[in-house]
Short mmCIF file of C-alpha atoms in Angstrom, two decimals:
data_model
loop_
_atom_site.label_atom_id
_atom_site.label_comp_id
_atom_site.label_asym_id
_atom_site.label_seq_id
_atom_site.Cartn_x
_atom_site.Cartn_y
_atom_site.Cartn_z
CA MET A 1019 -20.63 15.25 4.58
CA LYS A 1020 -21.43 12.17 2.50
CA ILE A 1021 -18.53 10.34 0.85
CA LEU A 1022 -18.72 7.55 -1.73
CA TYR A 1023 -15.63 5.35 -1.93
CA LEU A 1024 -15.45 3.79 -5.38
CA ILE A 1025 -13.19 0.86 -6.25
CA ASN A 1026 -13.10 -1.79 -8.96
CA PHE A 1027 -11.90 -4.79 -6.92
CA ALA A 1028 -12.75 -4.95 -3.23
CA GLY A 1029 -9.81 -7.18 -2.29
CA LYS A 1030 -7.34 -7.23 0.61
CA GLY A 1031 -4.26 -5.35 -0.61
CA GLY A 1032 -2.69 -2.06 0.40
CA THR A 1033 -5.22 0.05 -1.50
CA GLU A 1034 -8.09 -1.66 0.27
CA LYS A 1035 -6.33 -1.05 3.59
CA TYR A 1036 -6.14 2.64 2.69
CA VAL A 1037 -9.90 2.75 2.08
CA ARG A 1038 -10.56 0.85 5.32
CA ASP A 1039 -8.48 3.37 7.25
CA LEU A 1040 -10.44 6.30 5.81
CA VAL A 1041 -13.80 4.69 6.54
CA ASN A 1042 -12.74 3.68 10.06
CA ALA A 1043 -11.76 7.25 10.82
CA TYR A 1044 -14.68 9.09 9.20
CA HIS A 1045 -17.81 6.93 9.16
CA GLY A 1046 -20.29 7.88 11.86
CA LYS A 1047 -17.89 10.48 13.25
CA LEU A 1048 -16.97 13.06 10.64
CA ALA A 1049 -19.03 11.84 7.71
CA GLU A 1050 -21.44 9.26 6.38
CA CYS A 1051 -19.56 6.86 4.12
CA PHE A 1052 -20.88 4.84 1.18
CA PHE A 1053 -19.18 2.19 -0.92
CA ALA A 1054 -19.45 1.09 -4.57
CA TYR A 1055 -17.46 -1.71 -6.18
CA ASN A 1056 -17.32 -3.93 -9.23
CA VAL A 1057 -15.71 -7.21 -8.08
CA GLY A 1058 -16.49 -8.36 -4.56
CA GLY A 1059 -14.00 -9.39 -1.90
CA PRO A 1060 -13.03 -8.93 1.77
CA LEU A 1061 -13.48 -5.16 1.62
CA VAL A 1062 -17.21 -5.67 1.03
CA ASP A 1063 -17.40 -7.75 4.22
CA PHE A 1064 -15.64 -4.97 6.12
CA MET A 1065 -18.11 -2.38 4.83
CA ASN A 1066 -21.04 -4.56 5.84
CA GLU A 1067 -19.60 -4.96 9.33
CA LYS A 1068 -19.20 -1.19 9.63
CA GLY A 1069 -22.77 -0.59 8.50
CA VAL A 1070 -21.68 1.23 5.35
CA LYS A 1071 -24.30 1.27 2.59
CA SER A 1072 -22.76 -0.57 -0.38
CA VAL A 1073 -23.71 -1.19 -3.98
CA GLN A 1074 -22.21 -3.41 -6.67
CA ILE A 1075 -21.89 -1.71 -10.05
CA SER A 1076 -20.44 -3.38 -13.14
CA MET A 1077 -17.49 -1.35 -14.48
CA LYS A 1078 -16.46 -3.01 -17.74
CA SER A 1079 -14.00 -0.34 -18.88
CA PRO A 1080 -12.77 3.15 -17.95
CA TYR A 1081 -15.38 4.56 -20.34
CA ASP A 1082 -18.40 2.59 -19.14
CA ILE A 1083 -21.25 5.07 -19.61
CA SER A 1084 -23.75 2.67 -18.08
CA ALA A 1085 -21.65 2.51 -14.91
CA ALA A 1086 -21.32 6.30 -14.90
CA LYS A 1087 -25.11 6.70 -15.08
CA LYS A 1088 -25.63 4.23 -12.21
CA ILE A 1089 -23.06 6.02 -10.06
CA ALA A 1090 -24.69 9.37 -10.82
CA SER A 1091 -28.08 7.94 -9.87
CA PHE A 1092 -26.69 6.52 -6.62
CA CYS A 1093 -25.11 9.87 -5.79
CA ARG A 1094 -28.32 11.76 -6.52
CA ASP A 1095 -30.47 9.37 -4.46
CA ASN A 1096 -28.09 9.52 -1.48
CA ALA A 1097 -27.08 13.21 -1.76
CA ILE A 1098 -23.41 12.28 -2.09
CA ASP A 1099 -21.00 15.21 -1.73
CA ILE A 1100 -17.71 13.52 -2.61
CA ILE A 1101 -16.57 10.54 -4.69
CA HIS A 1102 -13.11 9.24 -3.80
CA THR A 1103 -11.59 6.78 -6.29
CA GLN A 1104 -8.41 4.70 -6.13
CA PHE A 1105 -7.51 3.62 -9.66
CA PRO A 1106 -7.76 5.08 -13.20
CA ARG A 1107 -10.77 2.98 -14.25
CA GLU A 1108 -12.97 4.18 -11.41
CA ASN A 1109 -11.67 7.72 -11.67
CA TYR A 1110 -12.53 8.00 -15.36
CA ILE A 1111 -16.00 6.58 -14.73
CA ALA A 1112 -16.49 9.03 -11.84
CA VAL A 1113 -15.57 11.92 -14.14
CA LEU A 1114 -18.10 10.67 -16.70
CA SER A 1115 -20.74 10.43 -13.95
CA LYS A 1116 -20.57 14.21 -13.61
CA LEU A 1117 -22.23 14.43 -17.00
CA PHE A 1118 -25.36 13.15 -15.26
CA TYR A 1119 -24.90 14.55 -11.74
CA LYS A 1120 -22.68 17.61 -11.47
CA LYS A 1121 -22.87 18.31 -7.73
CA VAL A 1122 -20.24 15.83 -6.52
CA LYS A 1123 -16.59 16.68 -5.91
CA LEU A 1124 -14.06 14.15 -7.18
CA PHE A 1125 -10.92 12.96 -5.43
CA ASN A 1126 -8.52 10.29 -6.62
CA THR A 1127 -5.63 8.58 -4.87
CA SER A 1128 -2.91 7.13 -7.08
CA HIS A 1129 -1.41 3.94 -5.66
CA LEU A 1130 0.35 2.89 -8.88
CA ILE A 1131 3.74 3.51 -10.48
CA ILE A 1132 2.97 2.97 -14.17
CA ASN A 1133 4.21 4.86 -17.21
CA GLN A 1134 1.33 5.27 -19.64
CA GLY A 1135 1.35 5.84 -23.41
CA ALA A 1136 0.65 8.96 -25.44
CA VAL A 1137 -3.11 8.37 -25.75
CA TRP A 1138 -3.50 7.91 -22.01
CA LYS A 1139 -1.52 11.10 -21.39
CA ILE A 1140 -4.01 13.09 -23.46
CA ILE A 1141 -6.94 11.47 -21.65
CA ASN A 1142 -5.36 12.14 -18.25
CA LYS A 1143 -4.76 15.78 -19.16
CA LEU A 1144 -8.42 16.21 -20.07
CA LEU A 1145 -10.03 14.22 -17.27
CA SER A 1146 -7.79 15.13 -14.32
CA ARG A 1147 -9.04 18.71 -14.58
CA HIS A 1148 -12.28 17.47 -13.07
CA ASP A 1149 -10.60 16.10 -9.91
CA GLU A 1150 -10.39 18.41 -6.91
CA LYS A 1151 -7.22 16.62 -5.86
CA VAL A 1152 -5.14 13.71 -7.05
CA PHE A 1153 -3.34 12.34 -4.01
CA SER A 1154 -0.08 10.53 -4.66
CA VAL A 1155 1.19 8.31 -1.87
CA CYS A 1156 4.85 9.02 -2.74
CA ASN A 1157 7.02 11.60 -4.49
CA PHE A 1158 8.01 9.23 -7.28
CA GLY A 1159 4.32 8.66 -7.88
CA LYS A 1160 3.82 12.41 -8.30
CA GLU A 1161 6.58 12.53 -10.92
CA THR A 1162 4.97 9.59 -12.72
CA LEU A 1163 1.54 11.23 -12.69
CA ILE A 1164 2.95 14.43 -14.20
CA ASN A 1165 4.73 12.41 -16.89
CA ASN A 1166 1.42 10.67 -17.56
CA GLY A 1167 -0.31 13.97 -18.28
CA VAL A 1168 -2.13 14.53 -14.98
CA CYS A 1169 -2.46 18.25 -14.18
CA ALA A 1170 0.43 19.06 -11.85
CA SER A 1171 -1.61 21.64 -9.97
CA LYS A 1172 -4.07 18.93 -8.91
CA ILE A 1173 -1.46 16.60 -7.41
CA GLU A 1174 -0.58 16.50 -3.73
CA VAL A 1175 1.74 14.00 -2.06
CA VAL A 1176 0.15 12.52 1.06
CA PHE A 1177 2.10 9.59 2.46
CA ASN A 1178 0.37 6.44 3.64
CA GLY A 1179 0.38 6.13 7.40
CA ILE A 1180 -0.03 3.59 10.17
CA PRO A 1181 -1.31 3.82 13.76
CA ILE A 1182 1.49 4.72 16.14
CA CYS A 1183 1.83 2.30 19.03
CA ASP A 1184 4.56 0.96 21.27
CA PRO A 1185 6.56 -1.86 19.65
CA TYR A 1186 6.66 -5.23 21.33
CA ARG A 1187 8.63 -8.45 21.08
CA SER A 1188 7.03 -11.88 21.04
CA ASP A 1189 8.33 -15.39 20.43
CA LYS A 1190 4.88 -16.76 19.62
CA VAL A 1191 5.62 -17.32 15.93
CA ARG A 1192 9.14 -18.59 16.65
CA HIS A 1193 7.68 -21.22 18.94
CA GLU A 1194 4.97 -22.11 16.42
CA PHE A 1195 7.62 -23.11 13.88
CA GLY A 1196 10.29 -24.37 16.27
CA ILE A 1197 12.74 -21.55 15.57
CA SER A 1198 15.51 -21.30 18.16
CA ASP A 1199 16.26 -18.11 20.05
CA ASP A 1200 19.68 -17.74 18.42
CA THR A 1201 18.31 -17.91 14.86
CA PHE A 1202 18.23 -14.62 12.94
CA VAL A 1203 14.68 -14.16 11.64
CA VAL A 1204 13.97 -12.25 8.43
CA SER A 1205 10.33 -11.69 7.52
CA ALA A 1206 8.42 -10.68 4.40
CA LEU A 1207 4.72 -9.77 4.24
CA THR A 1208 3.84 -10.03 0.58
CA ARG A 1209 1.61 -11.31 -2.21
CA TYR A 1210 2.67 -14.05 -4.58
CA THR A 1211 2.39 -11.91 -7.71
CA SER A 1212 5.05 -11.02 -10.26
CA GLU A 1213 5.67 -7.44 -9.14
CA LYS A 1214 6.42 -8.51 -5.57
CA GLY A 1215 9.79 -9.99 -6.55
CA LEU A 1216 9.47 -13.46 -5.01
CA HIS A 1217 11.84 -14.99 -7.57
CA PHE A 1218 14.38 -12.29 -6.73
CA LEU A 1219 13.91 -12.94 -3.01
CA VAL A 1220 14.52 -16.68 -3.37
CA GLU A 1221 17.60 -16.07 -5.54
CA THR A 1222 18.92 -13.63 -2.95
CA ILE A 1223 18.46 -16.17 -0.17
CA SER A 1224 20.24 -18.78 -2.28
CA LYS A 1225 23.23 -16.42 -2.56
CA LEU A 1226 23.11 -15.67 1.16
CA ARG A 1227 23.12 -19.28 2.27
CA GLY A 1228 26.85 -19.85 1.88
CA MET A 1229 27.91 -16.45 3.20
CA THR A 1230 27.43 -16.86 6.95
CA GLU A 1231 27.68 -19.53 9.61
CA ARG A 1232 24.96 -17.97 11.71
CA LYS A 1233 21.60 -19.69 11.60
CA PHE A 1234 18.91 -17.72 9.82
CA VAL A 1235 15.40 -18.29 8.53
CA PHE A 1236 13.02 -16.33 6.30
CA LEU A 1237 9.34 -16.19 7.20
CA VAL A 1238 7.35 -15.39 4.05
CA ALA A 1239 3.70 -14.58 4.71
CA GLY A 1240 1.18 -14.21 1.92
CA ASP A 1241 -0.70 -15.99 -0.83
CA GLY A 1242 -1.39 -15.50 -4.52
CA GLU A 1243 -1.25 -16.97 -7.98
CA MET A 1244 2.50 -17.71 -7.92
CA PHE A 1245 2.53 -19.62 -4.62
CA ASP A 1246 3.04 -23.08 -6.12
CA GLU A 1247 5.62 -21.79 -8.60
CA ILE A 1248 7.70 -20.20 -5.85
CA THR A 1249 7.31 -23.27 -3.64
CA GLN A 1250 8.80 -25.41 -6.41
CA LYS A 1251 11.69 -22.99 -6.88
CA ILE A 1252 12.46 -23.13 -3.17
CA LYS A 1253 12.57 -26.93 -3.35
CA ASP A 1254 14.68 -26.92 -6.51
CA LEU A 1255 17.28 -24.68 -4.86
CA GLY A 1256 17.29 -26.72 -1.66
CA LEU A 1257 16.10 -23.83 0.50
CA SER A 1258 13.13 -25.43 2.25
CA ASP A 1259 15.00 -25.45 5.56
CA VAL A 1260 15.66 -21.69 5.54
CA ILE A 1261 12.42 -20.42 3.94
CA ILE A 1262 9.16 -21.03 5.78
CA GLN A 1263 6.11 -20.17 3.70
CA LEU A 1264 3.38 -19.13 6.09
CA GLY A 1265 0.60 -18.63 3.57
CA TYR A 1266 -1.99 -15.96 4.27
CA ARG A 1267 -1.83 -14.78 7.89
CA ASN A 1268 -3.80 -12.28 9.92
CA ASP A 1269 -1.17 -11.96 12.67
CA ALA A 1270 1.34 -9.68 10.95
CA PRO A 1271 2.21 -7.87 14.22
CA ASP A 1272 3.27 -11.17 15.84
CA ILE A 1273 5.38 -12.07 12.80
CA LEU A 1274 7.13 -8.71 12.96
CA ALA A 1275 7.49 -9.01 16.74
CA CYS A 1276 9.77 -12.02 16.33
CA SER A 1277 11.71 -10.58 13.38
CA ASP A 1278 15.23 -9.17 13.37
CA LEU A 1279 14.96 -7.82 9.81
CA PHE A 1280 12.23 -7.22 7.22
CA VAL A 1281 12.67 -7.47 3.45
CA ASN A 1282 10.64 -6.09 0.56
CA LEU A 1283 12.20 -6.86 -2.82
CA SER A 1284 9.40 -5.74 -5.15
CA SER A 1285 10.08 -4.70 -8.73
CA THR A 1286 7.63 -1.81 -8.32
CA GLU A 1287 6.16 -0.22 -5.23
CA ALA A 1288 4.33 2.97 -4.36
CA LEU A 1289 4.55 3.36 -0.59
CA SER A 1290 4.38 0.01 1.15
CA PHE A 1291 2.20 -0.43 4.23
CA ALA A 1292 4.18 -3.58 5.03
CA ILE A 1293 7.44 -1.61 5.22
CA LEU A 1294 5.81 0.99 7.46
CA GLU A 1295 4.38 -1.70 9.73
CA ALA A 1296 7.81 -3.30 10.08
CA LEU A 1297 9.44 0.02 10.93
CA GLY A 1298 6.62 0.74 13.36
CA GLN A 1299 7.70 -2.38 15.26
CA GLY A 1300 11.30 -1.19 15.23
CA VAL A 1301 12.37 -3.77 12.63
CA PRO A 1302 15.06 -2.58 10.16
CA VAL A 1303 14.22 -2.99 6.48
CA VAL A 1304 16.12 -4.02 3.35
CA ALA A 1305 14.09 -3.00 0.30
CA THR A 1306 14.50 -2.41 -3.40
CA ASP A 1307 15.14 1.15 -4.50
CA VAL A 1308 11.88 1.54 -6.40
CA GLY A 1309 8.97 3.96 -6.26
CA GLY A 1310 8.28 5.40 -2.85
CA THR A 1311 10.72 3.31 -0.81
CA ARG A 1312 13.25 6.14 -1.00
CA ASP A 1313 10.70 8.38 0.75
CA ILE A 1314 10.93 5.98 3.69
CA ILE A 1315 14.59 4.88 3.68
CA ASN A 1316 17.09 7.59 2.79
CA PRO A 1317 20.13 9.45 4.21
CA ASN A 1318 17.81 11.45 6.47
CA ASN A 1319 16.15 8.29 7.79
CA ILE A 1320 18.70 5.50 8.05
CA CYS A 1321 16.29 2.82 9.24
CA GLY A 1322 17.40 0.22 6.69
CA SER A 1323 19.00 -0.17 3.28
CA LEU A 1324 18.01 0.04 -0.37
CA VAL A 1325 19.28 -2.34 -3.06
CA GLU A 1326 18.85 -2.49 -6.81
CA TYR A 1327 16.12 -4.81 -8.04
CA SER A 1328 17.40 -8.09 -9.56
CA ASP A 1329 20.92 -7.79 -8.05
CA ALA A 1330 20.79 -10.90 -5.86
CA ALA A 1331 24.43 -10.63 -4.81
CA ALA A 1332 23.94 -7.06 -3.59
CA GLY A 1333 20.76 -8.06 -1.79
CA ALA A 1334 22.49 -10.95 -0.06
CA ASN A 1335 25.42 -8.78 0.99
CA GLU A 1336 23.10 -6.15 2.44
CA ILE A 1337 21.09 -8.70 4.42
CA LEU A 1338 24.36 -10.22 5.64
CA ARG A 1339 25.36 -6.87 7.16
CA TYR A 1340 22.37 -7.04 9.49
CA ILE A 1341 22.84 -10.70 10.32
CA GLU A 1342 26.42 -10.06 11.46
CA ASP A 1343 26.13 -6.59 13.00
CA ALA A 1344 23.92 -6.32 16.07
CA GLU A 1345 24.78 -2.65 16.55
CA LEU A 1346 23.59 -1.84 13.03
CA CYS A 1347 20.27 -3.52 13.78
CA LYS A 1348 19.98 -1.61 17.04
CA SER A 1349 20.66 1.81 15.52
CA CYS A 1350 18.33 1.19 12.57
CA SER A 1351 15.61 0.01 14.94
CA ALA A 1352 15.71 3.27 16.88
CA ALA A 1353 15.72 5.30 13.66
CA ALA A 1354 12.78 3.26 12.34
CA LEU A 1355 10.57 4.17 15.28
CA GLU A 1356 11.48 7.86 15.05
CA ASN A 1357 10.90 7.92 11.28
CA VAL A 1358 7.43 6.40 11.47
CA ARG A 1359 6.30 8.63 14.33
CA LYS A 1360 7.54 11.75 12.58
CA ASN A 1361 6.56 11.10 8.97
CA PHE A 1362 4.07 8.23 8.69
CA ASP A 1363 1.57 8.66 11.51
CA ILE A 1364 -1.81 7.66 10.11
CA ASN A 1365 -3.38 10.76 11.64
CA ILE A 1366 -1.34 12.98 9.32
CA MET A 1367 -2.88 11.23 6.30
CA LEU A 1368 -6.40 11.17 7.74
CA ASP A 1369 -6.36 14.83 8.76
CA THR A 1370 -4.94 15.98 5.42
CA VAL A 1371 -7.44 14.08 3.29
CA TYR A 1372 -10.40 15.21 5.38
CA ASP A 1373 -9.18 18.81 5.29
CA ARG A 1374 -9.10 18.68 1.48
CA TYR A 1375 -12.64 17.29 1.45
CA LYS A 1376 -13.85 20.17 3.60
CA LYS A 1377 -12.09 22.81 1.55
CA SER A 1378 -13.65 21.53 -1.67
CA LEU A 1379 -17.13 21.84 -0.20
CA LYS A 1380 -16.43 25.30 1.22
CA THR A 1381 -15.34 26.41 -2.23
CA GLU A 1382 -18.71 25.27 -3.61
CA ASP A 1383 -20.56 27.11 -0.83
CA THR A 1384 -18.68 30.30 -1.70
CA LYS A 1385 -19.67 29.94 -5.37
CA ASP A 1386 -23.31 29.52 -4.39
CA GLU A 1387 -23.21 32.76 -2.43
#
C-alpha cells in the first residue's frame, strides 16, 4: 500500500502531530508513505528523517488545477493508492487530481470546527462524494461537517489518540524556575494565536489572584504571533509573578509531570492533543466547553471540568476548586488515566484508519474482478 499525505502547511501543530503519528505507525511496516506540502516547516524535517519521499507543490487555492495536475503526476509516477488530506484546500485539490489520475482513493480528516456559507455547502456536497471517508476527530465536528454539506454517509468519528504509558512525577521544571514544593502548579500547552484564548486565560488568572491564599503559578508553554501582546497584558495586570511564560518547549511531559492542573481555554477546539496528554499523565483538566472537549470531559468521564468561554469569573471559580480540594484532584486524576486508556489510546485511531484504507482497496479489487 502506498499512501500520500497531503497538507498545505507543514508546521508543528496538532494536525501535523496527527500526520506524524500515522507515518510513524505505517511507514516501512504496513505501507510506504509519501508526503506533499505547500509551505515548509518542521513536518518536512520529520519526513526527511523518516526517509519519506517528499515533494513541495504550490497550492494557491482550493481550485488550483496546476497543483491538481502535479499531484496526479506524482501519484501516477509513484503508483500511489491513497491520498490522505487534512484541510479543505488540499482535499478539494485532491478531488480535482482525480480528473487526471482516477486510480487513487481519497481520505480526508477534518480537524476544524468552522461553519461555512451556502456556496461552500454546495461545493462540499459535490466534492465529498469523491472521498472514501471523511474522518472527524470529534462528534461536534461531525455535526459541523453535516451542516456544511458534507455527505453524512462518508463521515466517521475517529478520536485522536496518544500513546498509553505510565504517568510519572518530576520536579525538574519546578526546580528550573524556582517553584516551591507547596505551590500549586497549573500548566497550559498552547499557541499564541487568537483562537487559543490567551486573553481569556490571563483575565481568568487575574480574577483568581484574590480568591485564595494558597500559592499558585501558571506555566504557559508555547509561542506564536500574539506572544508580545500577551506578555504586555500580563505586565499591565501585574501578573508576572504568577504567570511564567516558557516559550516554545519540547519537554511537555516534564511540564505536565510537575503540574497539579491543566487548563485549555480556547474559543474553538476540535479534539485537543494537549488535553489528552495532560490526562495521560493523570493531570485533571479545566477546559472551555467547545468543540470536542465534551467528548473528553463529561458526566461519564469526570476527569476535569468544562467552563463557558469568556466567563473569567466562572473559570477562576472552577480552577479554585482544584487548588483548594486535594481529594477532587485525586479522584479526577484516577478518572483521567482510565478515560485515556479506554477511549483515546492511539492504537485505536491507527488501527481504525488503516482498516478503512484496506477496505477501500479491497472494494476496488472486487470491482476489477
